[in-house]
């Protein structure tokens, strides 16, 4: 079996690192990564815990396919109670760090307590120790990685760390590994910062072995890779255009949230699209995009590597930003761009670099800036308060705010609280485009009705990666549904949510599901691991994980009243495009969703549902 | 007819499937630390470059070995380390100008690419064609073809 069957427990208060056998009974019920780590989390942590207290825990977890030749098998997740939401948080990252942890012989790391002073965890195979990080505190993730590789004289080590945003308490700080891959949402990096934990360095030379049926595994992974290669999205669209392939598509169907969701189509979309990233710039004749990059084991390679125009105002006389680095994904391009009405591709790329460099979520950051710009235009916030004029469309305000959040300075401290707290403070809570405190990603629930329900019911607050019905409603995967209707969406959302929970627990990337279904995942898991990994059981595992997360949130104090959307989506009709005149039909979908889930009208899993799922 | 590993860095995405395939072929584990091919990520330029032994004809490693532990596989042309003979003295790792022979702590021997006996696992695993296994006399064929395609002597239509 491809679990390492071992977890590392790090008590930051006591400074101890201890090895524990992995609970294999749980592994067979919850698979790994998201599912298994959440099982540990909910078993050990009081749902009412203050997310930024020493009593909260922070888990870094791989899946059974992490570190194997399964395509995209390099994923890890960070699980905790999120400070942005107060709900379960689970953020997934690629790059190379997760596979390195697995190859060092660990399935997961559980951090508990709080260190008295800044430390980092250094793992070399079975040896783990906490080391002083005083000289790293106040440094960016980029400097941190470079410094640690030099200090340990090990260019092959992998580093996962927080930047200054996580140290200074921005509530949407993330964890960044390999310079530009991020466990991005819900403030998992903020929790890491609250524990005085700066970084985790890993070097693994043990490798992943113990495959149940090696011959079948190699055959299954090869067949699954062919499915990815032969699919138009994973074989051509994503490698060439990245997730940015969606920018023009979503804009055309009228589901592109623009200027804090006041509009639903962005006139500047073409300027910040995948096509724009490929086009030679007027200034230097070079395109923004350098090339694409894969994460560990990934045969899709959707990652963008970009270079900023050296004459652009953001980087003049700043050669440290002239090199290639992680470029714009669709979500970042949307959040930094359309959400604020900004169409300056180079400014967005710079803001994205800053998000990576100091580790904060471009979605929540960009969407919060959208709310700030609306408040500025209403006259609620002024230039004096903000330190800059900030109308919609101002690239200068966007990049100024990015730098301020990165450093925890000026109004950046307030933006770092997220849109829910910020808009409430200034008397307009209805202008926060969020669910459970977490900002929307790049699809409007009026133009894609299923996504409205997916956001309202997502266990980690508004999120596109918990039930991506866009695949069906826009791209026709696995079957085309009408994005403008509510009929059938409750079942669609549930199916996507459950399957996604299974994928997120396996060690593979959710982007495979543009081409793969559980039919493709099942034979790979079955050949790698003992246990029942049939399609049917994987569906049950996913549903079990979903309900476990829901029960944690219910116990944390969330109710059916929190399964809602901002007034703007429920009452202000879309102004243009195919969805013109529509609001979200959440009220038509939610009761059916509860019923299909086997929940009571209060959104709680019934006794029967709990028994059926073995909860 | 011998073949050579042919590497086109422009096609490499940095997925490391080659490194896993190499370690699996030789050690039965997925372990990039044990791979005989390494992918280098030049982050500031965005370039990813796979690198491994080019199987020199007059191989420095082979000539330097004091116990004749490196032999030629006549069918593939690969210079192969004979584990039973290797004493782990590492002189070959010093003599190789390219750094592609390396010591393995776990075994006390050196390791280098042996072309997997004529069916290299790295080339088989590469999803983008950045690593291919081609006619040893014609490693330049694809590049010649690309340039040839740019020579357009045909009369222009219209």
XYZ file of C-alpha atoms in Angstrom:
773
model
C 0.000 0.000 0.000
C 1.217 3.482 -0.795
C 0.482 5.104 2.530
C 3.717 5.594 4.465
C 1.662 4.404 7.464
C 3.335 6.954 9.684
C 2.532 10.454 10.882
C 4.663 13.068 12.572
C 3.213 14.854 15.589
C 4.905 18.142 16.419
C 4.085 19.836 19.701
C 5.208 23.411 19.241
C 4.617 24.341 22.900
C 6.895 21.582 24.143
C 9.213 21.522 21.138
C 8.782 17.786 20.579
C 8.548 15.709 17.395
C 7.152 12.196 17.693
C 6.320 9.472 15.217
C 2.973 7.669 15.343
C 1.570 4.832 13.276
C -1.164 5.979 10.896
C -4.640 4.859 11.920
C -5.220 2.351 9.122
C -8.844 1.741 10.110
C -9.491 5.423 9.440
C -7.403 5.330 6.258
C -9.752 2.720 4.835
C -12.764 4.900 5.640
C -11.334 8.324 4.802
C -8.606 7.488 2.252
C -5.970 10.179 2.972
C -5.147 13.879 2.657
C -8.388 15.906 3.011
C -10.544 13.060 4.339
C -8.115 11.384 6.690
C -6.553 14.579 8.027
C -10.007 16.034 8.678
C -10.904 12.857 10.578
C -7.849 13.383 12.800
C -8.697 17.061 13.136
C -12.329 16.668 14.162
C -11.348 13.890 16.578
C -8.754 16.025 18.332
C -9.986 19.624 18.191
C -12.944 21.322 19.890
C -15.143 22.809 17.106
C -15.506 25.982 19.188
C -11.760 26.554 19.332
C -10.426 30.039 18.559
C -8.633 29.444 15.226
C -5.674 31.582 16.241
C -5.226 30.051 19.696
C -2.680 27.417 20.689
C -5.530 24.902 20.966
C -6.170 24.918 17.224
C -4.183 22.351 15.268
C -2.684 22.493 11.800
C -2.274 19.385 9.655
C -0.219 18.955 6.480
C -1.380 15.772 4.779
C -0.593 13.787 1.641
C -2.750 11.164 -0.042
C -1.962 7.545 -0.922
C -1.166 8.505 -4.523
C 1.099 11.426 -3.522
C 4.662 10.676 -4.597
C 3.699 7.979 -7.089
C 3.592 7.864 -10.871
C -0.148 8.503 -10.907
C -0.580 11.668 -12.949
C -0.768 14.766 -10.722
C 0.217 12.623 -7.727
C 2.043 15.350 -5.875
C -0.702 16.995 -3.879
C -0.945 17.812 -0.189
C -3.556 19.650 1.851
C -3.420 21.881 4.897
C -6.293 21.290 7.314
C -7.237 23.468 10.270
C -10.064 25.653 11.547
C -9.928 28.717 9.336
C -9.583 32.161 10.881
C -11.286 33.854 7.918
C -14.392 31.684 8.217
C -14.462 29.948 11.580
C -15.267 26.819 9.570
C -13.228 23.773 8.656
C -10.395 24.844 6.346
C -8.721 22.571 3.857
C -6.427 24.068 1.240
C -4.733 21.996 -1.422
C -1.352 22.623 -3.028
C 0.807 21.127 -5.756
C 4.435 21.805 -6.558
C 6.969 19.324 -5.236
C 6.792 19.645 -1.459
C 4.006 17.104 -0.832
C 5.754 14.356 -2.765
C 8.991 15.100 -0.909
C 7.230 14.681 2.446
C 5.867 11.349 1.318
C 9.262 10.238 0.012
C 10.684 11.124 3.437
C 8.359 8.473 4.821
C 5.485 10.537 6.245
C 1.780 10.630 5.385
C 1.114 13.735 7.428
C 2.311 16.190 10.038
C 0.077 17.329 12.904
C 1.152 20.589 14.530
C -0.277 21.381 17.950
C 0.306 24.104 20.531
C 2.276 27.265 19.865
C 5.977 27.945 19.870
C 7.264 30.681 22.187
C 9.539 31.970 19.432
C 9.762 31.630 15.641
C 10.833 28.145 14.560
C 10.918 25.983 11.445
C 10.584 22.238 11.164
C 13.413 20.439 9.376
C 12.699 16.913 8.135
C 15.296 14.595 6.686
C 13.667 11.211 6.236
C 12.805 9.912 9.732
C 14.722 12.685 11.480
C 12.658 15.752 12.396
C 13.679 18.729 14.496
C 12.480 22.225 15.307
C 15.104 24.882 14.592
C 15.334 28.581 15.368
C 13.756 30.856 12.761
C 14.504 34.235 14.312
C 16.519 35.289 11.247
C 13.703 34.217 8.907
C 10.880 36.082 10.643
C 9.974 39.152 8.623
C 11.246 37.560 5.430
C 9.275 36.670 2.305
C 8.713 33.063 1.202
C 11.200 33.611 -1.623
C 13.971 34.786 0.713
C 13.056 32.078 3.221
C 13.443 29.287 0.670
C 16.746 30.637 -0.628
C 18.122 31.187 2.881
C 17.211 27.709 4.105
C 18.680 25.941 1.069
C 21.927 27.843 1.578
C 21.980 27.264 5.321
C 21.514 23.507 4.960
C 23.717 23.381 1.836
C 20.963 21.385 0.204
C 19.658 22.613 -3.156
C 17.364 19.588 -3.389
C 15.373 20.308 -0.221
C 11.761 21.456 -0.616
C 10.389 24.337 1.404
C 6.862 25.263 2.442
C 6.539 28.517 4.339
C 4.551 31.600 5.221
C 5.419 35.145 4.225
C 4.950 38.391 6.079
C 1.161 38.337 5.528
C 0.891 35.216 7.686
C 3.173 36.688 10.333
C 1.252 39.948 10.574
C -2.131 38.274 10.795
C -3.845 38.874 7.454
C -6.773 36.460 7.770
C -6.386 35.096 4.242
C -2.668 34.303 4.426
C -1.663 31.103 2.714
C 1.127 28.568 2.781
C 3.446 28.699 -0.232
C 5.756 25.931 -1.362
C 8.227 25.832 -4.259
C 8.003 29.648 -4.605
C 4.592 29.848 -6.246
C 2.387 26.898 -5.380
C -0.059 27.637 -2.584
C -2.427 26.068 -0.103
C -4.357 29.202 -0.743
C -7.645 29.722 0.980
C -9.309 30.340 4.347
C -6.193 31.609 6.122
C -4.290 28.384 6.737
C -1.087 30.466 6.624
C -2.464 32.758 9.310
C -2.836 29.785 11.651
C 0.746 28.770 10.848
C 1.902 32.284 11.684
C -0.089 32.326 14.929
C 1.910 29.271 16.009
C 5.228 31.016 15.278
C 5.929 28.348 12.680
C 7.738 29.913 9.732
C 8.568 26.996 7.465
C 8.807 23.262 6.926
C 11.850 22.005 5.041
C 11.805 18.457 3.742
C 14.305 16.150 2.109
C 13.172 12.594 1.442
C 15.316 9.820 0.008
C 13.312 6.805 1.186
C 10.778 6.926 -1.623
C 7.307 5.503 -1.952
C 7.021 1.741 -2.151
C 4.709 -1.067 -1.115
C 2.366 -0.793 -4.084
C -0.206 -3.529 -3.704
C -0.081 -4.693 -7.326
C 2.780 -2.931 -9.141
C 1.983 -4.279 -12.590
C -1.675 -3.307 -12.370
C -0.701 0.078 -10.929
C 1.643 0.926 -13.790
C -1.002 -0.157 -16.298
C -3.763 1.824 -14.557
C -1.712 5.010 -14.244
C -0.636 4.740 -17.873
C -4.219 4.305 -19.062
C -5.352 7.248 -16.942
C -2.565 9.431 -18.367
C -3.791 8.614 -21.837
C -7.276 9.788 -20.874
C -5.779 13.127 -19.826
C -3.668 13.418 -22.983
C -6.589 12.601 -25.285
C -8.999 15.066 -23.645
C -9.320 18.511 -25.262
C -9.237 20.382 -21.929
C -6.477 18.491 -20.091
C -4.557 17.525 -23.235
C -4.612 20.855 -25.082
C -6.487 23.724 -23.413
C -4.847 23.648 -19.972
C -1.230 23.081 -21.118
C -1.450 25.875 -23.665
C -3.634 28.451 -21.928
C -3.715 27.314 -18.287
C -6.917 27.817 -16.328
C -6.963 31.232 -18.022
C -8.581 29.379 -20.928
C -11.774 30.249 -19.038
C -11.499 34.052 -19.012
C -13.177 34.767 -22.341
C -15.529 31.789 -22.052
C -16.968 32.810 -18.679
C -17.172 36.446 -19.730
C -19.141 35.558 -22.837
C -21.680 33.455 -20.991
C -22.215 36.364 -18.585
C -20.939 34.857 -15.351
C -17.829 37.001 -14.833
C -18.246 38.891 -11.558
C -17.087 42.439 -12.207
C -16.534 45.443 -9.911
C -17.581 43.662 -6.719
C -20.335 41.766 -8.553
C -22.086 44.971 -9.673
C -21.644 43.721 -13.227
C -21.537 40.264 -14.680
C -19.389 40.914 -17.742
C -16.038 42.709 -17.912
C -15.208 44.878 -20.910
C -11.489 44.416 -20.144
C -11.554 40.602 -20.022
C -9.753 40.262 -23.345
C -6.858 42.366 -22.017
C -6.186 39.985 -19.109
C -7.045 36.686 -20.826
C -4.894 33.706 -21.791
C -4.702 35.078 -25.301
C -3.358 38.385 -23.945
C -0.692 36.492 -21.979
C 0.466 34.888 -25.244
C 0.490 38.102 -27.294
C 3.715 40.124 -27.740
C 3.682 43.296 -25.628
C 3.809 46.676 -27.363
C 6.640 47.802 -25.073
C 9.252 45.064 -25.447
C 7.781 42.735 -28.073
C 7.811 39.810 -25.637
C 4.763 37.990 -24.340
C 3.859 37.987 -20.637
C 3.879 34.177 -20.663
C 7.274 32.452 -20.730
C 6.074 28.834 -20.683
C 4.033 26.332 -18.751
C 5.073 24.257 -15.765
C 3.890 21.038 -14.223
C 3.608 20.209 -10.562
C 5.095 16.917 -9.367
C 3.945 14.000 -11.484
C 1.501 16.072 -13.506
C 1.046 15.239 -17.169
C -1.293 18.215 -17.729
C 1.075 21.104 -16.818
C -1.387 23.997 -16.521
C 0.946 26.198 -14.417
C 1.911 29.577 -15.876
C 5.423 30.991 -15.764
C 5.461 34.704 -16.566
C 7.833 37.635 -16.803
C 6.774 41.215 -16.104
C 7.661 43.949 -18.565
C 10.782 45.527 -17.018
C 9.588 49.019 -17.911
C 6.210 48.601 -16.225
C 5.644 51.034 -13.348
C 5.387 48.186 -10.824
C 8.943 46.930 -11.329
C 10.993 49.884 -12.569
C 14.331 49.714 -10.716
C 13.236 46.490 -9.005
C 15.293 43.768 -10.752
C 14.214 41.231 -8.138
C 10.899 41.087 -10.017
C 12.367 40.840 -13.521
C 12.861 37.083 -13.444
C 10.287 34.470 -14.411
C 7.879 33.296 -11.718
C 4.375 31.991 -11.168
C 2.018 33.778 -13.549
C -1.714 34.350 -13.556
C -4.166 31.528 -13.107
C -7.774 32.280 -13.998
C -8.855 32.844 -10.401
C -6.037 35.301 -9.731
C -6.547 37.130 -13.028
C -10.216 37.461 -12.199
C -9.834 38.462 -8.536
C -7.034 40.948 -9.159
C -8.587 42.103 -12.435
C -12.318 41.877 -13.149
C -13.333 42.019 -9.492
C -11.764 45.501 -9.389
C -12.285 46.495 -13.000
C -8.513 46.494 -13.590
C -7.358 45.431 -17.066
C -3.579 46.020 -16.781
C -2.095 42.538 -17.316
C 1.361 43.495 -16.032
C -0.063 45.052 -12.871
C -2.068 41.898 -12.215
C 1.028 39.757 -12.758
C 2.947 41.928 -10.297
C 0.161 41.704 -7.700
C 0.166 37.928 -8.224
C 3.945 37.783 -7.662
C 3.437 39.727 -4.421
C 0.698 37.295 -3.325
C 3.143 34.411 -3.881
C 6.108 36.205 -2.378
C 4.376 37.063 0.893
C 1.867 34.217 0.771
C -1.680 35.514 0.709
C -4.748 34.434 -1.217
C -5.256 36.515 -4.375
C -8.964 35.590 -4.454
C -9.863 36.925 -1.014
C -7.413 39.817 -1.388
C -8.679 40.871 -4.821
C -12.321 40.490 -3.874
C -11.781 42.536 -0.716
C -10.134 45.273 -2.772
C -13.286 45.171 -4.923
C -15.364 45.972 -1.841
C -12.919 48.733 -0.840
C -13.194 50.313 -4.291
C -16.975 50.259 -4.091
C -16.868 51.886 -0.654
C -14.438 54.468 -2.038
C -16.755 55.311 -4.923
C -19.646 55.621 -2.442
C -17.574 58.094 -0.424
C -17.480 55.833 2.630
C -13.731 55.381 2.395
C -11.472 58.285 1.463
C -8.063 58.806 -0.071
C -6.796 59.928 3.340
C -7.835 56.643 4.949
C -6.603 54.463 2.114
C -3.401 56.302 1.278
C -4.359 56.386 -2.419
C -7.273 57.175 -4.698
C -9.036 53.895 -5.288
C -11.784 53.991 -7.906
C -12.695 50.831 -9.793
C -10.147 50.225 -12.523
C -7.162 51.683 -10.668
C -4.171 49.374 -11.193
C -2.075 51.664 -8.997
C -4.463 51.214 -6.065
C -4.482 47.438 -6.569
C -0.693 47.076 -6.532
C -0.351 49.573 -3.674
C -2.796 47.547 -1.577
C -0.984 44.303 -2.479
C 2.267 45.717 -1.131
C 0.499 46.991 1.998
C -1.132 43.635 2.762
C 2.167 41.846 2.103
C 3.878 43.962 4.742
C 0.939 44.305 7.110
C 1.134 48.092 6.822
C -1.342 50.986 6.608
C -4.799 50.183 5.278
C -3.379 46.809 4.262
C -4.042 45.728 7.857
C -7.763 46.359 7.331
C -7.875 44.701 3.906
C -6.158 41.758 5.565
C -9.243 41.235 7.727
C -11.203 40.223 4.603
C -14.302 41.775 3.095
C -16.790 40.547 5.704
C -15.111 42.263 8.647
C -14.083 45.313 6.600
C -17.512 46.067 5.127
C -19.163 45.483 8.518
C -16.754 47.910 10.167
C -17.675 50.619 7.661
C -21.400 49.973 7.922
C -22.105 48.104 4.676
C -21.952 44.375 5.446
C -24.086 43.615 2.397
C -21.167 44.632 0.152
C -19.037 41.657 1.178
C -19.236 39.165 -1.668
C -18.684 36.138 0.512
C -20.228 33.084 2.126
C -19.287 32.163 5.708
C -16.764 34.990 5.532
C -14.868 33.681 2.535
C -14.922 35.612 -0.730
C -16.370 34.261 -3.957
C -14.152 32.975 -6.705
C -14.588 33.797 -10.393
C -18.091 32.637 -11.281
C -21.313 34.528 -10.665
C -24.148 32.524 -9.146
C -26.677 34.402 -11.273
C -25.082 33.359 -14.573
C -24.224 29.836 -13.390
C -27.041 28.895 -11.037
C -25.472 25.673 -9.749
C -22.446 27.594 -8.504
C -24.695 29.724 -6.291
C -25.776 26.598 -4.454
C -22.219 25.224 -4.450
C -20.971 28.448 -2.797
C -23.804 28.594 -0.279
C -23.184 25.041 0.892
C -19.385 24.812 0.605
C -17.905 23.630 3.880
C -15.004 26.067 3.739
C -16.997 29.127 2.683
C -17.429 30.331 -0.884
C -15.262 28.198 -3.110
C -15.168 26.836 -6.643
C -13.084 23.795 -5.701
C -15.670 22.070 -3.544
C -18.237 21.435 -6.288
C -17.268 22.727 -9.699
C -20.569 22.535 -11.538
C -19.086 24.956 -14.094
C -17.744 21.772 -15.692
C -21.277 20.633 -16.443
C -23.114 23.937 -16.782
C -20.567 25.583 -19.083
C -18.199 22.954 -20.467
C -20.602 20.010 -20.704
C -18.524 17.692 -18.469
C -19.716 15.000 -17.939
C -23.056 16.169 -19.412
C -24.220 19.623 -20.441
C -26.764 21.322 -18.204
C -28.339 24.757 -18.646
C -26.489 27.279 -16.437
C -29.544 29.536 -16.212
C -31.953 27.080 -14.606
C -32.164 25.744 -11.058
C -33.811 22.412 -11.876
C -31.546 19.453 -11.258
C -28.782 21.553 -9.733
C -29.189 20.222 -6.179
C -28.298 16.731 -7.349
C -25.536 18.045 -9.592
C -23.930 20.005 -6.749
C -24.090 17.027 -4.389
C -22.529 14.699 -6.975
C -19.671 17.117 -7.658
C -19.090 17.763 -3.941
C -18.863 14.076 -3.054
C -16.622 13.108 -5.974
C -14.371 16.110 -5.285
C -13.950 15.059 -1.646
C -12.736 11.656 -2.840
C -10.287 13.157 -5.338
C -9.001 15.617 -2.724
C -8.250 12.691 -0.429
C -6.298 10.659 -2.971
C -3.198 12.766 -3.645
C -4.268 13.693 -7.187
C -5.344 17.058 -8.549
C -8.969 18.072 -9.003
C -8.106 19.429 -12.462
C -7.867 15.817 -13.658
C -11.660 15.732 -13.362
C -12.039 17.705 -16.573
C -11.214 14.295 -18.054
C -11.341 11.743 -15.237
C -14.271 10.510 -13.223
C -14.143 8.173 -10.236
C -14.032 5.414 -12.893
C -10.494 6.545 -13.715
C -9.375 7.123 -10.124
C -10.713 3.837 -8.789
C -8.376 1.378 -10.618
C -5.318 3.456 -9.682
C -6.224 3.430 -5.981
C -7.285 -0.204 -6.063
C -3.923 -1.249 -7.521
C -1.983 0.908 -5.050
C -3.806 0.269 -1.777
C -5.596 -2.368 0.231
C -9.249 -1.595 0.864
C -12.416 -1.176 -1.162
C -11.755 1.534 -3.723
C -14.578 0.712 -6.080
C -16.377 3.605 -7.758
C -19.386 3.012 -5.509
C -17.381 3.036 -2.308
C -15.353 6.087 -3.358
C -18.671 7.897 -3.766
C -19.605 6.894 -0.224
C -16.174 7.921 1.088
C -16.626 11.333 -0.516
C -20.089 11.728 0.961
C -18.822 10.629 4.370
C -16.076 13.261 4.238
C -18.548 15.949 3.196
C -20.874 15.142 6.089
C -17.995 14.942 8.576
C -16.927 18.471 7.584
C -20.521 19.643 7.825
C -20.908 18.195 11.317
C -17.787 20.045 12.443
C -19.182 23.309 11.088
C -22.560 22.684 12.716
C -20.830 22.063 16.035
C -18.749 25.210 15.493
C -21.985 27.203 15.434
C -22.994 27.392 11.774
C -26.652 26.841 10.918
C -28.869 26.687 7.841
C -28.944 30.493 7.969
C -25.300 30.535 6.918
C -26.062 28.574 3.738
C -26.911 31.741 1.890
C -25.591 34.306 -0.562
C -25.096 38.077 -0.367
C -28.183 40.165 -1.056
C -26.662 41.376 -4.315
C -26.881 37.912 -5.858
C -30.339 37.195 -4.440
C -31.976 40.542 -5.258
C -30.033 42.513 -7.889
C -30.693 41.041 -11.348
C -27.773 40.541 -13.728
C -27.544 43.585 -16.027
C -26.209 42.047 -19.221
C -25.532 38.809 -21.067
C -27.489 35.565 -21.223
C -28.407 35.817 -17.514
C -29.791 39.374 -17.870
C -32.663 39.862 -15.445
C -31.812 36.796 -13.356
C -31.003 36.548 -9.667
C -29.756 33.413 -7.943
C -32.536 30.885 -7.394
C -30.934 29.581 -4.232
C -34.278 29.293 -2.420
C -35.464 26.864 -5.089
C -32.387 24.635 -4.830
C -31.470 24.574 -1.144
C -34.425 22.574 0.292
C -33.995 19.902 -2.368
C -30.267 19.822 -1.637
C -30.872 19.221 2.084
C -33.309 16.478 1.205
C -30.880 14.753 -1.171
C -28.141 15.042 1.447
C -30.325 13.405 4.073
C -30.239 16.482 6.289
C -33.050 17.945 8.360
C -34.412 21.432 7.640
C -31.750 22.844 9.970
C -29.043 21.482 7.697
C -27.985 18.721 10.086
C -27.364 15.151 8.912
C -30.198 12.995 10.259
C -29.474 10.016 12.499
C -30.261 7.786 9.546
C -27.751 9.596 7.318
C -25.072 9.405 9.983
C -25.682 5.678 10.403
C -25.647 5.078 6.643
C -22.284 6.817 6.318
C -20.770 5.323 9.459
C -20.320 8.661 11.169
C 21.557 -0.111 -34.682
C 22.170 1.803 -31.493
C 19.934 4.485 -30.108
C 20.547 7.547 -27.971
C 18.498 9.407 -25.406
C 17.552 12.687 -27.005
C 16.556 15.582 -24.790
C 14.599 18.634 -25.889
C 14.460 20.992 -22.878
C 11.933 23.263 -24.580
C 9.335 20.506 -24.193
C 10.064 19.743 -20.522
C 7.384 20.823 -18.019
C 9.239 19.687 -14.887
C 6.772 16.943 -13.950
C 9.509 14.513 -12.875
C 7.745 11.460 -14.317
C 11.170 10.552 -15.782
C 12.827 10.626 -12.358
C 10.131 8.428 -10.852
C 10.279 6.000 -13.769
C 14.065 5.761 -13.418
C 13.968 5.026 -9.705
C 11.124 2.556 -10.143
C 12.989 0.712 -12.893
C 16.163 0.404 -10.844
C 14.986 0.251 -7.231
C 11.296 -0.658 -7.381
C 10.337 2.542 -5.530
C 9.158 5.979 -6.574
C 12.109 7.948 -5.340
C 13.438 10.939 -7.236
C 16.490 10.981 -4.939
C 17.573 7.720 -6.595
C 17.037 8.838 -10.176
C 19.874 8.744 -12.693
C 18.227 11.473 -14.737
C 17.667 14.857 -13.057
C 15.436 17.717 -14.140
C 16.859 21.152 -13.387
C 14.457 24.029 -12.889
C 16.090 27.339 -13.778
C 13.458 29.347 -12.062
C 14.466 32.834 -13.165
C 14.290 31.949 -16.848
C 11.479 29.427 -16.560
C 13.569 26.734 -18.265
C 13.407 23.115 -17.183
C 16.231 20.854 -18.370
C 16.452 17.066 -17.974
C 20.069 15.889 -17.808
C 21.701 12.471 -17.780
C 24.667 10.467 -19.102
C 25.364 10.800 -22.830
C 27.258 7.480 -22.963
C 30.617 8.890 -24.178
C 32.455 6.591 -26.584
C 35.751 7.126 -24.787
C 34.094 7.238 -21.423
C 36.163 8.970 -18.758
C 34.384 7.009 -16.034
C 35.189 3.679 -17.669
C 38.869 4.502 -18.184
C 39.228 5.906 -14.680
C 37.756 2.889 -12.891
C 40.616 1.016 -11.169
C 38.695 -2.260 -10.927
C 37.069 -2.257 -14.390
C 33.573 -2.115 -12.935
C 32.223 -0.098 -15.863
C 31.653 -2.105 -19.032
C 30.181 -1.390 -22.434
C 26.824 -2.984 -23.226
C 27.531 -3.805 -26.856
C 23.889 -3.894 -27.896
C 23.044 -0.412 -26.631
C 26.439 1.276 -26.314
C 25.641 2.086 -22.705
C 28.430 2.223 -20.150
C 27.124 0.002 -17.396
C 28.241 -0.231 -13.762
C 28.764 -3.835 -12.675
C 27.627 -3.681 -9.056
C 29.433 -6.846 -8.001
C 32.753 -5.368 -9.109
C 32.302 -1.711 -8.063
C 34.121 -0.924 -4.814
C 32.571 2.523 -4.329
C 35.891 4.382 -4.652
C 34.115 7.225 -6.536
C 37.031 7.937 -8.876
C 34.593 7.759 -11.794
C 32.450 10.474 -10.192
C 35.512 12.718 -10.189
C 36.542 11.868 -13.732
C 33.169 12.372 -15.390
C 33.176 15.914 -16.813
C 29.374 16.051 -16.719
C 28.644 14.801 -13.213
C 26.353 12.046 -14.411
C 27.962 9.235 -12.383
C 27.057 9.479 -8.715
C 27.575 7.586 -5.480
C 24.652 5.918 -3.693
C 25.045 5.856 0.082
C 22.575 3.009 0.589
C 24.410 0.546 -1.653
C 27.998 1.744 -1.369
C 28.236 1.674 -5.182
C 28.035 4.273 -7.913
C 25.147 4.534 -10.332
C 24.701 5.943 -13.801
C 22.269 5.664 -16.677
C 22.458 2.275 -18.391
C 19.704 2.956 -20.943
C 17.604 0.322 -19.141
C 19.070 -2.335 -21.447
C 17.637 -0.622 -24.508
C 14.179 0.449 -23.375
C 14.693 3.577 -21.264
C 11.925 4.024 -18.695
C 12.398 7.812 -18.627
C 11.632 8.194 -22.319
C 8.618 5.936 -21.964
C 7.285 7.992 -19.054
C 7.863 11.456 -20.518
C 4.421 12.887 -21.379
C 5.630 15.656 -23.689
C 8.323 14.070 -25.838
C 11.074 16.055 -24.106
C 12.943 12.771 -23.674
C 12.966 10.400 -26.631
C 15.073 7.396 -27.631
C 16.207 7.803 -31.217
C 18.661 6.483 -33.824
C 22.126 7.278 -32.438
C 23.297 8.526 -35.838
C 20.382 10.883 -36.261
C 19.867 12.773 -33.004
C 19.801 15.934 -35.128
C 17.052 14.704 -37.412
C 14.145 16.538 -35.780
C 16.079 19.787 -35.603
C 17.166 19.477 -39.240
C 13.561 18.872 -40.166
C 12.399 21.976 -38.285
C 14.933 24.137 -40.132
C 14.223 22.433 -43.425
C 10.564 23.311 -43.015
C 11.547 26.981 -42.919
C 13.153 26.790 -46.373
C 10.306 27.502 -48.682
C 11.409 27.380 -52.300
C 7.981 26.679 -53.709
C 6.544 29.344 -55.999
C 4.177 31.619 -54.117
C 0.551 31.097 -54.958
C -1.170 33.903 -56.803
